CSV table of C-alpha atoms in Angstrom, one decimal:
chain,number,residue,atom,x,y,z
A,27,UNK,CA,-22.7,37.0,56.5
A,28,UNK,CA,-19.0,37.0,55.5
A,29,UNK,CA,-17.5,33.6,55.1
A,30,UNK,CA,-13.8,32.6,55.5
A,31,UNK,CA,-11.6,31.4,52.6
A,32,UNK,CA,-10.6,27.7,52.7
A,33,UNK,CA,-7.0,26.8,52.5
A,34,UNK,CA,-7.3,26.0,48.8
A,35,UNK,CA,-9.0,29.3,48.1
A,36,UNK,CA,-6.3,31.2,50.0
A,37,UNK,CA,-3.6,29.5,47.9
A,38,UNK,CA,-5.5,30.3,44.7
A,39,UNK,CA,-5.8,34.0,45.7
A,40,UNK,CA,-2.1,34.2,46.4
A,41,UNK,CA,-1.3,32.6,43.0
A,42,UNK,CA,-3.6,35.0,41.3
A,43,UNK,CA,-1.8,38.0,42.9
A,44,UNK,CA,1.6,36.6,41.9
A,45,UNK,CA,0.7,35.7,38.4
A,46,UNK,CA,-1.4,38.8,37.8
A,47,UNK,CA,1.4,41.0,39.1
A,48,UNK,CA,4.0,39.3,36.9
A,49,UNK,CA,1.8,40.0,33.8
A,50,UNK,CA,0.6,43.5,34.6
A,51,UNK,CA,3.5,45.3,36.3
A,52,UNK,CA,5.4,48.1,34.5
A,53,UNK,CA,8.6,47.7,36.5
A,54,UNK,CA,11.0,44.7,36.6
A,55,UNK,CA,13.6,44.7,39.4
A,56,UNK,CA,16.7,42.4,39.3
A,57,UNK,CA,18.8,42.0,42.5
A,58,UNK,CA,22.3,40.7,41.9
A,59,UNK,CA,22.8,38.5,44.9
A,60,UNK,CA,24.4,35.2,43.8
A,61,UNK,CA,28.0,34.6,42.9
A,62,UNK,CA,28.2,32.6,39.7
A,63,UNK,CA,32.0,32.5,39.3
A,64,UNK,CA,35.0,34.1,41.0
A,65,UNK,CA,35.2,35.9,44.3
A,66,UNK,CA,32.4,37.2,46.5
A,67,UNK,CA,32.1,40.9,46.6
A,68,UNK,CA,32.4,42.7,49.9
A,69,UNK,CA,29.3,43.9,51.7
A,70,UNK,CA,25.9,42.4,52.0
A,71,UNK,CA,24.0,41.2,49.0
A,72,UNK,CA,22.4,42.3,46.8
A,73,UNK,CA,25.5,44.1,45.5
A,74,UNK,CA,23.7,45.8,42.7
A,75,UNK,CA,20.1,46.3,41.5
A,76,UNK,CA,18.8,46.8,38.0
A,77,UNK,CA,15.4,48.4,37.5
A,78,UNK,CA,13.7,48.2,34.1
A,79,UNK,CA,10.7,50.3,33.4
A,80,UNK,CA,8.4,51.4,30.6
A,81,UNK,CA,9.6,54.7,29.0
A,82,UNK,CA,7.2,54.9,26.1
A,83,UNK,CA,6.3,53.0,23.0
A,84,UNK,CA,8.9,50.3,22.3
A,85,UNK,CA,11.3,51.9,24.8
A,86,UNK,CA,12.5,51.0,28.3
A,87,UNK,CA,14.7,52.8,30.8
A,88,UNK,CA,17.2,50.9,32.8
A,89,UNK,CA,18.8,52.0,36.0
A,90,UNK,CA,21.7,50.1,37.6
A,91,UNK,CA,22.5,51.0,41.2
A,92,UNK,CA,25.8,49.8,42.8
A,93,UNK,CA,25.5,49.4,46.5
A,94,UNK,CA,28.3,47.1,47.6
A,95,UNK,CA,28.8,49.4,50.6
A,96,UNK,CA,31.2,47.0,52.4
A,97,UNK,CA,34.1,47.5,49.9
A,98,UNK,CA,34.5,51.0,48.5
A,99,UNK,CA,37.0,50.1,45.9
A,100,UNK,CA,34.8,47.6,44.1
A,101,UNK,CA,33.6,48.6,40.6
A,102,UNK,CA,31.2,47.3,38.0
A,103,UNK,CA,32.7,46.7,34.6
A,104,UNK,CA,30.2,44.8,32.5
A,105,UNK,CA,26.5,43.8,32.4
A,106,UNK,CA,25.3,40.9,30.2
A,107,UNK,CA,21.6,40.4,29.4
A,108,UNK,CA,19.2,38.5,27.2
A,109,UNK,CA,16.2,39.4,25.0
A,110,UNK,CA,13.2,37.2,24.4
A,111,UNK,CA,13.1,38.5,20.8
A,112,UNK,CA,15.7,40.4,18.8
A,113,UNK,CA,14.3,43.2,16.7
A,114,UNK,CA,16.7,44.6,14.0
A,115,UNK,CA,16.1,48.2,15.0
A,116,UNK,CA,17.6,48.1,18.5
A,117,UNK,CA,19.0,51.4,19.7
A,118,UNK,CA,20.8,52.4,22.9
A,119,UNK,CA,21.0,55.9,24.5
A,120,UNK,CA,22.7,57.3,27.6
A,121,UNK,CA,24.1,60.4,29.1
A,122,UNK,CA,25.8,58.6,31.9
A,123,UNK,CA,29.6,59.2,32.1
A,124,UNK,CA,29.9,55.7,33.7
A,125,UNK,CA,28.9,53.9,30.5
A,126,UNK,CA,31.7,53.2,28.1
A,127,UNK,CA,29.8,51.4,25.4
A,128,UNK,CA,27.3,48.7,24.5
A,129,UNK,CA,26.9,45.7,22.1
A,130,UNK,CA,23.8,44.1,20.7
A,131,UNK,CA,24.4,40.6,19.2
A,132,UNK,CA,21.8,37.9,19.1
A,133,UNK,CA,23.4,35.0,21.1
A,134,UNK,CA,26.7,36.5,20.0
A,135,UNK,CA,28.2,37.6,23.3
A,136,UNK,CA,30.0,34.6,24.8
A,137,UNK,CA,30.8,34.3,28.5
A,138,UNK,CA,30.0,31.9,31.4
A,139,UNK,CA,26.3,31.0,31.4
A,140,UNK,CA,25.9,32.6,27.9
A,141,UNK,CA,25.7,33.3,25.1
A,142,UNK,CA,24.0,36.7,25.7
A,143,UNK,CA,22.3,39.2,23.5
A,144,UNK,CA,23.2,42.5,25.1
A,145,UNK,CA,26.3,43.9,26.8
A,146,UNK,CA,26.8,47.2,28.6
A,147,UNK,CA,30.5,48.2,29.2
A,148,UNK,CA,31.3,50.6,32.1
A,149,UNK,CA,34.3,52.9,32.5
A,150,UNK,CA,37.2,51.1,34.2
A,151,UNK,CA,40.0,53.7,34.1
A,152,UNK,CA,41.0,56.0,35.6
A,153,UNK,CA,39.9,54.7,39.0
A,154,UNK,CA,38.0,57.8,40.1
A,155,UNK,CA,35.7,57.4,37.0
A,156,UNK,CA,34.8,53.8,37.7
A,157,UNK,CA,31.3,52.6,38.6
A,158,UNK,CA,31.8,52.6,42.3
A,159,UNK,CA,29.5,51.8,45.3
A,160,UNK,CA,26.8,54.4,45.6
A,161,UNK,CA,26.9,55.2,41.9
A,162,UNK,CA,24.0,54.8,39.5
A,163,UNK,CA,23.9,54.6,35.7
A,164,UNK,CA,20.8,55.2,33.5
A,165,UNK,CA,20.2,54.3,29.9
A,166,UNK,CA,17.4,53.5,27.5
A,167,UNK,CA,16.9,50.7,25.0
A,168,UNK,CA,14.4,51.0,22.1
A,169,UNK,CA,13.3,48.6,19.4
A,170,UNK,CA,10.1,47.2,17.9
A,171,UNK,CA,8.2,45.3,20.6
A,172,UNK,CA,10.6,46.1,23.4
A,173,UNK,CA,9.1,46.5,26.8
A,174,UNK,CA,10.1,45.9,30.5
A,175,UNK,CA,9.5,42.2,30.2
A,176,UNK,CA,11.7,41.7,27.1
A,177,UNK,CA,14.8,41.1,29.3
A,178,UNK,CA,13.2,38.6,31.7
A,179,UNK,CA,14.5,35.6,29.9
A,180,UNK,CA,17.4,33.2,30.6
A,181,UNK,CA,20.4,32.8,28.4
A,182,UNK,CA,20.9,29.3,26.8
A,183,UNK,CA,23.1,28.6,29.8
A,184,UNK,CA,20.3,29.4,32.2
A,185,UNK,CA,21.4,32.9,33.4
A,186,UNK,CA,18.9,35.8,33.5
A,187,UNK,CA,21.5,38.5,33.8
A,188,UNK,CA,25.2,38.7,34.7
A,189,UNK,CA,27.3,41.4,36.2
A,190,UNK,CA,31.1,41.6,36.4
A,191,UNK,CA,32.4,43.2,39.6
A,192,UNK,CA,36.1,44.0,39.9
A,193,UNK,CA,38.3,45.3,42.6
A,194,UNK,CA,37.4,42.6,45.1
A,195,UNK,CA,39.8,41.6,47.9
A,196,UNK,CA,42.2,43.5,50.2
A,197,UNK,CA,44.4,44.6,47.2
A,198,UNK,CA,41.5,44.9,44.8
A,199,UNK,CA,43.1,42.2,42.6
A,200,UNK,CA,40.1,39.8,42.4
A,201,UNK,CA,36.8,39.8,40.5
A,202,UNK,CA,33.6,37.9,40.3
A,203,UNK,CA,30.5,37.4,38.2
A,204,UNK,CA,27.2,37.8,40.1
A,205,UNK,CA,23.7,36.9,38.9
A,206,UNK,CA,20.1,37.5,39.8
A,207,UNK,CA,17.8,35.9,42.3
A,208,UNK,CA,14.9,35.6,42.4
A,209,UNK,CA,14.2,35.5,38.7
A,210,UNK,CA,10.9,37.0,37.5
A,211,UNK,CA,10.3,33.7,35.5
A,212,UNK,CA,10.9,31.7,38.7
A,213,UNK,CA,8.4,33.9,40.6
A,214,UNK,CA,5.8,33.3,37.8
A,215,UNK,CA,6.5,29.5,38.0
A,216,UNK,CA,5.9,29.6,41.8
A,217,UNK,CA,2.6,31.3,41.1
A,218,UNK,CA,1.6,28.5,38.7
A,219,UNK,CA,2.8,25.9,41.2
A,220,UNK,CA,0.6,27.3,43.9
A,221,UNK,CA,-2.4,27.4,41.6
A,222,UNK,CA,-1.8,23.8,40.6
A,223,UNK,CA,-1.6,22.8,44.3
A,224,UNK,CA,-4.8,24.6,45.0
A,225,UNK,CA,-6.5,22.8,42.1
A,226,UNK,CA,-5.2,19.5,43.3
A,227,UNK,CA,-6.5,20.1,46.8
A,228,UNK,CA,-10.0,21.1,45.4
A,229,UNK,CA,-10.1,17.9,43.4
A,230,UNK,CA,-9.2,15.7,46.3
A,231,UNK,CA,-11.6,17.4,48.7
């Protein structure tokens, strides 16, 4: 006869799914939904989404989608990220005309919430070439030990990833820095918290 799970068992099962998913997945998705500094972009959040996926040994592919549909003149200018380790053989490759350049610098890129390890610069002029709503850019990062989880780490200032959006406001004169929520690390912590709660309930039962 099939039994029913107790409340504690159900909590433990949910925690196992969350924790197991965090450690076994091959894709990391970051939604830029929180304004850290400056002005709020037009349109509903998330204003952009970054997808990081396995692209082979020591290589990931990153896809950044800009979907701030409420304000067609807004454009992405810079993406700041972190690495949980910093191999000395990092390489960057892209065929996207939206990408202007990149920088790798271990804790060497200073900005609000930083310092950061990795910067991607996007084209900002002329205006038709900018990273506008509806656009996507794809690039790859390679290096010893790099995988899709290598970028799921906060900066010393507590920021997982930071995106600079310009062209905000009626005249396009404002800009803002937006960041990611929820963080993959936070999701993992929630899983551990649920597991701890389930264990506490079992102990007190």
